Amino acid sequence: MANTASIIERSEVEEIFSELGLTGVLSGALGKDWNKHPAGAKLTSINPSTGTGLAEVLCATEDDYENIVRDSETAFETWRMTPAPLRGDVIRKFGDALREHKDALGKLISLEMGKIYSEGLGEVQEAIDICEFAVGLSRQMYGKTMHSERPEHRMYEQWHPLGMIGIITAFNFPCAVFTWNAAVASVCGNTMVWKPSEKTPLISIAMMKIAQKVFEEAGHPGVMGMIISPDSKLGEKMAADKRFKLISATGSTRMGRSVAQVVAERFGKSILELGGNNALIVMDDADMDMALRAVAFGAVGTAGQRCTTTRRVLVHESVENELVEKLVKVYGSINIGDPLDKDTLMGPLIDRISVDHMQNALTKIKEQGGKVICGGDVLEGKGFFVKPAIVLCQKPIPMMKEEVFAPILYITPIKDVKEAVHIQNDVPQGLSSAIFTNSMQKAEWFLSHKGSDCGIANVNIGTSGAEIGGAFGGEKETGGGRESGSDAWKAYMRRQTCTLNWGAELPLAQGVEFI
Ligand code: UN1
């Protein structure tokens, strides 16, 4: 075989892959079978901690796309007929398999994406949790019954699967966000094709291989497929392809805007989980230690590369100095380096482009009057390491309205909760928000309809690290979609309202008389 793309140098990857049973050619086109004769172009997975290649993967071609889509459509015919609790049982096994390989997957996430091991493990746990949620859900996809206004009539609604769906995910949560969609969508009876980020092909292949093994053993090959390609055309093709009844897209607002338009044009459905620009408000009566820890994790965790990352702290003027002083100390004590080293709290950014992007943003921030009081430097040597930055802004500056996917934290003083919420909401995005206060009035005001306009609003909890039980997503340019828990499952199904006449007359609704 001409193509021999495979693991390059890191023995860790070799170990992890052999634990996961992933041997031979690494194909980014995974259909019904592990693609044994891939023909696509080579893509190198880069370790962001060293800047060197971890492994080479063969990308999906247009032919692979067609085959995988066809298999997925075929699989839908039998999967839809499988009772939902039995579908749940397959997802239970998928969750068990993730649990079995939790350490290896967590390690692979750290190697390929760069988040610290504890966060890598946390991400796999999030995937396990949503599988468990989906198992329960498989017996709870309830429809309502209504009282008909007509005699001897019964009215109810039921939920049917949509068909084949497309899942587009970003590099920062390659395992959890796929599973939020895949676990829920599959108990709903859908089949799916996943297009992960080309920046994290190895963890995506590992996840898909685990899923496919479980589905194959359960007698349902083809329910999950995957195409990896750095070519944005394949993503655009998915968005335009009528066979995908729903496109669930997680990523930048720019990507989401184009996906949404193309999908809407053909009357498809979409779930959009796009950019965030999350603020954390610290009031004068807040527990400072708690607030401090929440800000540190929210702003520095995952090197500022979560959509829920704390990007702005709006702090009461009377406690600003105290918070800033303590925060600068905390920033100074944060170990930056190898994400697999247990003392490390911050790993690298995903690539050189992100490093440059952060530097350009800092230049603009300074031009606009922002005062960088700590961090922001690029660390010399291998990999894509930076120091997290704190920027003081007496008043909001235009850059504060942009999501920069890097650890830049703005701190702005506020006089009261109303001013804080006004500044918080005065950005195009609306994902996550938080307030630290011990005042019930301030907390409730923040949570009221006059308060936070975000999809997530927390009290005495940071902006990131949401649990899977709630619906996840946000408003405005965040896209309005909801994934994960609560009743987010409804977006993966079509609702049917059924009215049944069991009488011998044909009364019309609203009392209309006809023949
Ligand atoms: C994302 O960054 O796209 O709430 C997802 C959190 C995580 C998920 C983040 N549970 O921070």
Coordinates of C-alpha atoms and ligand atoms in Angstrom, one line a residue:
M1 CA 0.0 0.0 0.0
A2 CA 1.4 3.4 -1.0
N3 CA -0.1 5.3 1.9
T4 CA 1.5 4.5 5.2
A5 CA 0.5 7.5 7.3
S6 CA 0.8 6.5 10.9
I7 CA 2.4 7.4 14.2
I8 CA 5.6 9.4 13.8
E9 CA 7.7 9.6 16.9
R10 CA 6.0 9.9 20.2
S11 CA 6.1 6.6 22.1
E12 CA 3.2 7.9 24.2
V13 CA 0.9 8.0 21.2
E14 CA 2.0 4.5 20.3
E15 CA 1.2 3.2 23.7
I16 CA -2.1 5.0 23.8
F17 CA -3.1 3.8 20.4
S18 CA -2.1 0.2 21.1
E19 CA -4.2 0.4 24.3
L20 CA -7.1 1.6 22.2
G21 CA -6.5 -1.1 19.6
L22 CA -5.7 1.5 17.0
T23 CA -3.1 0.0 14.8
G24 CA -2.1 0.4 11.2
V25 CA -2.9 3.3 8.9
L26 CA -4.7 6.2 10.6
S27 CA -7.6 7.1 8.4
G28 CA -9.6 10.2 8.8
A29 CA -12.4 8.6 6.8
L30 CA -14.3 6.2 9.1
G31 CA -17.3 4.6 7.7
K32 CA -19.0 1.3 8.4
D33 CA -15.6 -0.3 8.6
W34 CA -12.2 1.0 9.6
N35 CA -11.2 2.4 6.3
K36 CA -8.5 0.0 5.1
H37 CA -7.6 1.6 1.8
P38 CA -7.7 5.3 2.5
A39 CA -6.6 7.5 -0.4
G40 CA -6.8 11.0 0.9
A41 CA -4.0 13.6 1.5
K42 CA -1.8 13.3 4.5
L43 CA -2.4 15.5 7.5
T44 CA 0.0 15.8 10.4
S45 CA -1.3 16.0 13.9
I46 CA 0.9 18.5 15.7
N47 CA 1.8 18.3 19.4
P48 CA 1.3 21.9 20.5
S49 CA 3.7 21.5 23.4
T50 CA 6.6 20.7 21.0
G51 CA 5.4 21.9 17.6
T52 CA 6.4 18.6 16.2
G53 CA 4.3 15.9 14.5
L54 CA 2.6 13.2 16.6
A55 CA 1.3 11.2 13.7
E56 CA 0.1 11.4 10.1
V57 CA -3.5 10.8 9.2
L58 CA -5.0 10.3 5.8
C59 CA -7.9 12.7 5.1
A60 CA -11.3 11.9 3.8
T61 CA -11.8 12.3 0.0
E62 CA -15.0 13.2 -1.8
D63 CA -15.5 9.5 -2.5
D64 CA -15.2 8.7 1.2
Y65 CA -17.7 11.4 1.9
E66 CA -20.2 9.8 -0.4
N67 CA -19.7 6.3 0.9
I68 CA -19.9 7.3 4.5
V69 CA -23.1 9.4 3.9
R70 CA -24.6 6.5 2.0
D71 CA -23.8 4.0 4.8
S72 CA -25.2 6.4 7.4
E73 CA -28.5 6.8 5.5
T74 CA -28.8 3.0 5.1
A75 CA -28.1 2.5 8.8
F76 CA -30.9 4.9 9.7
E77 CA -33.4 2.4 8.3
T78 CA -32.7 -0.2 10.9
W79 CA -31.6 2.1 13.7
R80 CA -34.8 4.1 13.6
M81 CA -36.7 0.8 14.1
T82 CA -34.7 -0.2 17.1
P83 CA -36.6 0.6 20.3
A84 CA -35.2 3.7 22.0
P85 CA -34.3 1.9 25.3
L86 CA -32.3 -0.6 23.2
R87 CA -30.6 2.3 21.5
G88 CA -29.8 3.6 25.0
D89 CA -28.2 0.2 25.8
V90 CA -25.7 0.7 23.0
I91 CA -24.9 4.2 24.3
R92 CA -24.5 2.6 27.8
K93 CA -21.8 0.4 26.3
F94 CA -20.2 3.3 24.5
G95 CA -20.0 5.1 27.9
D96 CA -18.5 2.0 29.5
A97 CA -15.9 1.8 26.8
L98 CA -15.0 5.5 27.4
R99 CA -14.7 4.8 31.1
E100 CA -12.4 1.8 30.4
H101 CA -10.1 4.0 28.3
K102 CA -10.5 7.2 30.3
D103 CA -6.8 7.6 31.2
A104 CA -5.6 6.9 27.7
L105 CA -8.1 9.3 26.1
G106 CA -7.4 12.0 28.7
K107 CA -3.7 11.7 27.9
L108 CA -4.2 11.8 24.2
I109 CA -6.3 15.0 24.6
S110 CA -3.4 16.5 26.5
L111 CA -0.9 15.5 23.9
E112 CA -2.8 16.6 20.9
M113 CA -4.9 19.6 22.2
G114 CA -2.6 20.8 24.9
K115 CA -5.0 21.0 27.9
I116 CA -3.6 19.8 31.2
Y117 CA -4.2 16.1 32.1
S118 CA -6.7 16.8 34.8
E119 CA -8.8 18.8 32.3
G120 CA -8.3 16.0 29.7
L121 CA -9.7 13.5 32.2
G122 CA -12.5 15.9 33.0
E123 CA -13.4 16.1 29.3
V124 CA -13.6 12.3 29.0
Q125 CA -15.7 12.3 32.2
E126 CA -18.0 14.8 30.6
A127 CA -18.4 12.4 27.7
I128 CA -19.1 9.5 30.1
D129 CA -21.7 11.7 31.9
I130 CA -23.6 12.5 28.8
C131 CA -23.7 8.9 27.8
E132 CA -25.3 8.1 31.2
F133 CA -27.7 11.0 30.7
A134 CA -28.6 9.6 27.3
V135 CA -29.3 6.1 28.6
G136 CA -31.9 7.5 31.0
L137 CA -33.2 9.8 28.3
S138 CA -33.8 6.8 26.1
R139 CA -36.8 5.9 28.3
Q140 CA -37.9 9.5 28.8
M141 CA -38.5 11.1 25.4
Y142 CA -42.0 12.1 26.5
G143 CA -44.7 13.6 24.4
K144 CA -47.6 15.5 25.9
T145 CA -51.3 14.5 25.6
M146 CA -53.8 17.3 25.3
H147 CA -57.6 17.6 25.7
S148 CA -59.2 17.9 22.4
E149 CA -62.1 20.4 22.1
R150 CA -64.0 17.9 20.0
P151 CA -65.9 14.9 21.6
E152 CA -64.5 11.5 21.3
H153 CA -61.1 12.8 20.0
R154 CA -57.7 12.3 21.5
M155 CA -54.7 14.6 20.9
Y156 CA -51.1 13.9 21.6
E157 CA -47.7 14.7 20.4
Q158 CA -44.9 12.3 19.6
W159 CA -41.2 12.7 18.7
H160 CA -39.6 11.0 15.7
P161 CA -35.9 10.8 14.8
L162 CA -34.8 13.3 12.1
G163 CA -32.6 11.0 10.1
M164 CA -28.9 11.5 9.3
I165 CA -27.4 14.5 11.0
G166 CA -24.0 16.2 10.7
I167 CA -21.8 17.2 13.7
I168 CA -19.1 19.8 13.2
T169 CA -16.9 20.4 16.3
A170 CA -13.9 22.5 17.3
F171 CA -10.4 21.6 18.5
N172 CA -10.9 22.6 22.1
F173 CA -13.3 19.9 23.3
P174 CA -12.8 17.2 20.7
C175 CA -14.2 14.4 22.9
A176 CA -17.0 15.9 25.0
V177 CA -18.7 18.1 22.4
F178 CA -18.9 15.2 19.9
T179 CA -20.4 13.0 22.6
W180 CA -22.9 15.7 23.7
N181 CA -24.3 15.5 20.2
A182 CA -23.7 11.9 19.4
A183 CA -25.0 10.3 22.6
V184 CA -28.2 12.3 22.6
A185 CA -28.8 12.1 18.8
S186 CA -28.3 8.4 18.7
V187 CA -30.8 7.5 21.5
C188 CA -33.2 9.8 19.5
G189 CA -32.8 7.4 16.6
N190 CA -30.6 9.4 14.3
T191 CA -27.4 8.4 12.5
M192 CA -24.6 10.8 12.2
V193 CA -21.5 11.9 10.4
W194 CA -18.9 13.8 12.4
K195 CA -16.5 16.4 11.0
P196 CA -14.1 17.1 13.8
S197 CA -11.4 19.8 13.8
E198 CA -8.4 18.9 11.6
K199 CA -6.3 20.1 14.5
T200 CA -7.3 17.1 16.7
P201 CA -7.5 14.2 14.3
L202 CA -6.0 11.6 16.7
I203 CA -8.4 12.0 19.5
S204 CA -11.3 12.1 17.0
I205 CA -10.1 8.8 15.4
A206 CA -9.8 7.2 18.8
M207 CA -13.3 8.3 19.8
M208 CA -14.8 7.2 16.5
K209 CA -13.1 3.9 16.6
I210 CA -14.4 3.2 20.1
A211 CA -17.9 4.2 19.1
Q212 CA -17.8 2.2 15.9
K213 CA -16.6 -1.0 17.7
V214 CA -19.5 -0.7 20.1
F215 CA -22.0 -0.1 17.4
E216 CA -20.7 -2.9 15.2
E217 CA -20.8 -5.4 18.1
A218 CA -24.4 -4.3 18.7
G219 CA -25.2 -5.1 15.1
H220 CA -25.6 -1.5 14.0
P221 CA -22.6 -0.5 11.9
G222 CA -22.9 2.8 10.1
V223 CA -24.7 4.7 12.8
M224 CA -21.6 6.8 13.3
G225 CA -19.2 7.9 10.7
M226 CA -16.5 10.5 10.4
I227 CA -14.7 12.5 7.9
I228 CA -11.5 14.5 8.6
S229 CA -10.4 17.1 6.2
P230 CA -8.6 20.4 6.5
D231 CA -10.5 21.4 3.4
S232 CA -13.4 23.7 4.5
K233 CA -15.2 22.6 1.3
L234 CA -16.2 19.3 2.9
G235 CA -17.8 21.2 5.8
E236 CA -19.6 23.5 3.3
K237 CA -20.7 20.4 1.4
M238 CA -22.2 19.0 4.5
A239 CA -24.1 22.2 5.2
A240 CA -25.5 22.3 1.7
D241 CA -26.3 18.5 1.6
K242 CA -30.0 18.0 1.9
R243 CA -29.5 14.5 3.2
F244 CA -28.3 16.0 6.5
K245 CA -31.5 16.8 8.3
L246 CA -29.7 18.7 11.0
I247 CA -26.2 20.3 11.3
S248 CA -25.0 20.8 14.8
A249 CA -22.0 23.2 14.6
T250 CA -19.7 24.2 17.4
G251 CA -17.0 26.7 16.7
S252 CA -16.5 30.3 15.7
T253 CA -19.3 32.8 15.0
R254 CA -17.8 33.3 11.5
M255 CA -18.1 29.6 10.7
G256 CA -21.6 29.3 12.3
R257 CA -22.9 32.3 10.4
S258 CA -22.0 30.6 7.1
V259 CA -23.3 27.2 8.1
A260 CA -26.5 28.7 9.4
Q261 CA -27.2 30.5 6.1
V262 CA -26.5 27.5 3.9
V263 CA -28.6 25.2 6.1
A264 CA -31.5 27.7 6.3
E265 CA -31.5 28.1 2.6
R266 CA -32.5 24.5 2.2
F267 CA -34.8 24.5 5.2
G268 CA -32.6 22.2 7.2
K269 CA -32.3 22.5 10.9
S270 CA -29.2 23.7 12.8
I271 CA -27.9 23.8 16.3
L272 CA -25.3 26.5 16.7
E273 CA -22.9 26.8 19.6
L274 CA -20.6 29.6 18.7
G275 CA -18.4 32.2 20.3
G276 CA -18.6 33.4 23.8
N277 CA -17.4 36.6 25.5
N278 CA -18.1 35.8 29.1
A279 CA -18.0 38.2 32.0
L280 CA -17.6 37.5 35.7
I281 CA -19.0 40.2 38.0
V282 CA -17.4 40.6 41.5
M283 CA -19.4 42.6 43.9
D284 CA -18.1 44.3 47.1
D285 CA -19.8 41.7 49.2
A286 CA -18.3 38.7 47.4
D287 CA -16.3 36.0 49.0
M288 CA -12.9 37.1 47.5
D289 CA -11.2 33.8 47.7
M290 CA -13.9 32.0 45.9
A291 CA -14.1 34.7 43.3
L292 CA -10.3 34.6 42.8
R293 CA -10.2 30.9 42.3
A294 CA -13.1 31.1 39.9
V295 CA -11.5 33.8 37.8
A296 CA -8.1 31.9 37.7
F297 CA -9.7 28.7 36.5
G298 CA -12.1 30.5 34.1
A299 CA -9.4 32.7 32.5
V300 CA -6.3 30.5 32.6
G301 CA -7.8 27.0 32.4
T302 CA -7.5 25.4 29.0
A303 CA -5.2 28.3 28.2
G304 CA -8.2 30.5 27.6
Q305 CA -9.5 28.3 24.8
R306 CA -12.9 27.4 26.1
C307 CA -16.0 29.0 24.6
T308 CA -16.9 29.5 28.3
T309 CA -13.5 31.1 29.2
T310 CA -13.8 34.1 31.5
R311 CA -12.7 37.0 29.3
R312 CA -13.9 40.0 31.3
V313 CA -14.0 40.6 35.1
L314 CA -16.3 43.5 36.1
V315 CA -15.3 44.3 39.7
H316 CA -16.8 46.7 42.2
E317 CA -14.5 49.7 42.4
S318 CA -14.1 49.3 46.2
V319 CA -12.5 45.8 45.8
E320 CA -10.7 46.3 42.5
N321 CA -7.3 46.9 43.9
E322 CA -7.5 43.9 46.2
L323 CA -8.7 41.6 43.4
V324 CA -6.1 42.8 41.0
E325 CA -3.2 42.5 43.5
K326 CA -4.2 38.9 44.4
L327 CA -4.8 37.9 40.9
V328 CA -1.4 39.1 39.7
K329 CA 0.1 37.0 42.4
V330 CA -1.9 33.9 41.3
Y331 CA -0.9 34.5 37.7
G332 CA 2.7 34.7 38.8
S333 CA 2.5 31.3 40.4
I334 CA 0.9 29.5 37.5
N335 CA 3.2 26.8 36.1
I336 CA 3.1 26.9 32.3
G337 CA 4.5 23.9 30.4
D338 CA 4.0 20.3 29.5
P339 CA 0.3 19.6 30.0
L340 CA 1.1 16.0 31.2
D341 CA 3.3 17.3 34.0
K342 CA 1.2 17.2 37.2
D343 CA 2.5 20.6 38.4
T344 CA 1.4 22.3 35.2
L345 CA -1.7 24.5 35.3
M346 CA -1.5 25.9 31.8
G347 CA -0.5 24.2 28.6
P348 CA 0.2 25.7 25.2
L349 CA -2.1 27.3 22.7
I350 CA -3.2 25.1 19.9
D351 CA -1.0 26.5 17.2
R352 CA 1.3 29.3 16.0
I353 CA -1.7 31.1 14.4
S354 CA -3.3 31.4 17.8
V355 CA -0.1 32.7 19.3
D356 CA 0.1 35.4 16.6
H357 CA -3.6 36.2 17.0
M358 CA -3.1 36.8 20.7
Q359 CA -0.1 39.1 20.0
N360 CA -2.0 41.1 17.4
A361 CA -4.9 41.4 19.8
L362 CA -2.6 42.7 22.6
T363 CA -1.2 45.3 20.2
K364 CA -4.7 46.5 19.4
I365 CA -5.7 46.5 23.1
K366 CA -2.8 48.7 23.9
E367 CA -3.6 51.1 21.0
Q368 CA -7.1 51.3 22.5
G369 CA -5.9 52.3 25.9
G370 CA -5.9 48.9 27.6
K371 CA -3.1 48.5 30.2
V372 CA -1.4 45.1 30.1
I373 CA -0.3 44.7 33.8
C374 CA 0.9 41.1 33.6
G375 CA 1.8 38.4 31.1
G376 CA 1.1 38.4 27.4
D377 CA 4.6 37.3 26.4
V378 CA 5.3 34.5 24.0
L379 CA 7.6 31.9 25.7
E380 CA 10.7 31.1 23.7
G381 CA 11.5 27.6 22.8
K382 CA 9.5 24.7 21.5
G383 CA 5.7 24.7 21.3
F384 CA 3.1 27.4 21.4
F385 CA 3.3 28.7 24.9
V386 CA 2.3 32.1 26.1
K387 CA 1.9 33.8 29.5
P388 CA -1.7 34.6 30.4
A389 CA -2.4 38.3 30.3
I390 CA -4.3 40.7 32.5
V391 CA -5.4 43.9 31.0
L392 CA -6.8 46.8 33.0
C393 CA -9.4 49.0 31.3
Q394 CA -11.0 51.9 33.2
K395 CA -13.8 51.8 30.7
P396 CA -14.7 49.1 28.1
I397 CA -12.7 49.3 24.9
P398 CA -13.8 48.1 21.5
M399 CA -11.6 44.9 21.7
M400 CA -13.6 43.8 24.7
K401 CA -16.4 43.0 22.3
E402 CA -14.4 40.4 20.4
E403 CA -13.7 36.8 21.3
V404 CA -10.0 36.2 21.2
F405 CA -9.4 32.5 21.7
A406 CA -6.4 33.0 24.1
P407 CA -5.8 33.8 27.8
I408 CA -6.4 37.6 27.8
L409 CA -8.4 38.8 30.8
Y410 CA -9.9 42.3 31.0
I411 CA -10.6 43.9 34.3
T412 CA -12.9 46.9 34.5
P413 CA -14.3 48.6 37.6
I414 CA -18.1 49.0 38.1
K415 CA -20.1 51.0 40.6
D416 CA -23.1 48.7 41.0
V417 CA -24.7 45.6 39.7
K418 CA -26.8 47.4 37.1
E419 CA -23.8 49.0 35.5
A420 CA -22.0 45.6 35.6
V421 CA -24.8 43.8 33.9
H422 CA -25.1 46.6 31.3
I423 CA -21.4 46.3 30.4
Q424 CA -21.6 42.5 30.5
N425 CA -24.5 42.4 28.1
D426 CA -23.1 45.1 25.8
V427 CA -21.2 42.6 23.5
P428 CA -22.4 40.6 20.5
Q429 CA -22.1 37.2 22.2
G430 CA -24.2 35.7 24.9
L431 CA -22.9 32.4 26.2
S432 CA -21.9 32.4 29.8
S433 CA -22.0 34.8 32.7
A434 CA -21.4 34.8 36.5
I435 CA -21.8 37.0 39.5
F436 CA -20.0 36.7 42.9
T437 CA -22.1 38.2 45.6
N438 CA -23.5 37.3 49.0
S439 CA -26.5 39.5 48.5
M440 CA -29.7 37.8 47.5
Q441 CA -31.0 40.9 45.9
K442 CA -28.0 41.4 43.7
A443 CA -28.0 37.7 42.8
E444 CA -31.7 37.6 41.9
W445 CA -31.4 40.9 40.0
F446 CA -28.6 39.3 37.9
L447 CA -30.8 36.3 37.2
S448 CA -33.9 38.3 36.5
H449 CA -35.0 39.1 32.9
K450 CA -33.4 42.5 33.4
G451 CA -30.2 40.8 34.3
S452 CA -27.8 38.6 32.3
D453 CA -28.8 38.0 28.7
C454 CA -26.7 34.9 28.4
G455 CA -27.6 31.2 28.0
I456 CA -25.8 30.4 31.2
A457 CA -26.0 32.6 34.3
N458 CA -24.2 31.5 37.5
V459 CA -24.0 32.8 41.0
N460 CA -20.9 32.2 43.0
I461 CA -19.6 29.8 40.3
G462 CA -17.3 30.8 37.4
T463 CA -18.3 31.0 33.8
S464 CA -16.7 27.8 32.6
G465 CA -17.1 24.1 33.6
A466 CA -20.8 23.6 33.1
E467 CA -22.3 20.3 34.0
I468 CA -23.9 18.1 31.3
G469 CA -27.3 18.0 33.0
G470 CA -28.3 21.5 31.8
A471 CA -28.8 22.6 28.2
F472 CA -25.6 24.2 27.0
G473 CA -25.5 27.2 24.6
G474 CA -26.1 30.9 24.4
E475 CA -27.9 33.8 22.8
K476 CA -27.1 36.5 20.2
E477 CA -24.0 35.7 18.1
T478 CA -23.5 32.5 20.2
G479 CA -26.1 31.2 17.9
G480 CA -29.1 30.3 20.1
G481 CA -28.6 26.5 20.0
R482 CA -28.7 24.2 22.9
E483 CA -26.7 20.9 23.3
S484 CA -26.2 18.4 26.0
G485 CA -28.7 17.9 28.8
S486 CA -32.2 19.1 29.9
D487 CA -34.6 19.0 26.9
A488 CA -31.9 19.8 24.3
W489 CA -32.8 16.3 22.8
K490 CA -35.9 17.9 21.2
A491 CA -33.7 19.6 18.6
Y492 CA -32.6 16.2 17.4
M493 CA -36.1 15.0 16.7
R494 CA -39.2 16.1 14.8
R495 CA -42.4 16.8 16.7
Q496 CA -45.6 15.4 15.4
T497 CA -49.0 16.5 16.7
C498 CA -51.6 13.7 16.3
T499 CA -55.4 14.0 16.7
L500 CA -57.4 10.9 16.6
N501 CA -61.2 10.7 16.2
W502 CA -62.6 7.5 17.8
G503 CA -66.2 8.6 17.4
A504 CA -68.7 8.2 14.5
E505 CA -69.1 11.9 13.8
L506 CA -66.8 14.4 12.1
P507 CA -67.0 17.6 14.1
L508 CA -64.8 20.4 12.9
A509 CA -62.6 22.5 15.2
Q510 CA -63.6 26.0 16.2
G511 CA -67.2 25.0 15.7
V512 CA -67.0 25.4 11.9
E513 CA -70.0 24.0 10.0
F514 CA -69.5 22.5 6.6
I515 CA -71.0 19.6 4.7
Ligands
UN1_1 C1 -16.6 24.5 24.8 O1 -15.7 25.3 25.2 O2 -16.9 24.5 23.6 O3 -18.6 24.5 30.3 C2 -17.3 23.6 25.7 C3 -17.5 24.2 30.0 C4 -17.3 22.8 29.4 C5 -17.7 22.7 28.0 C6 -17.0 23.8 27.1 N1 -18.2 21.9 30.1 O4 -16.5 24.9 30.1

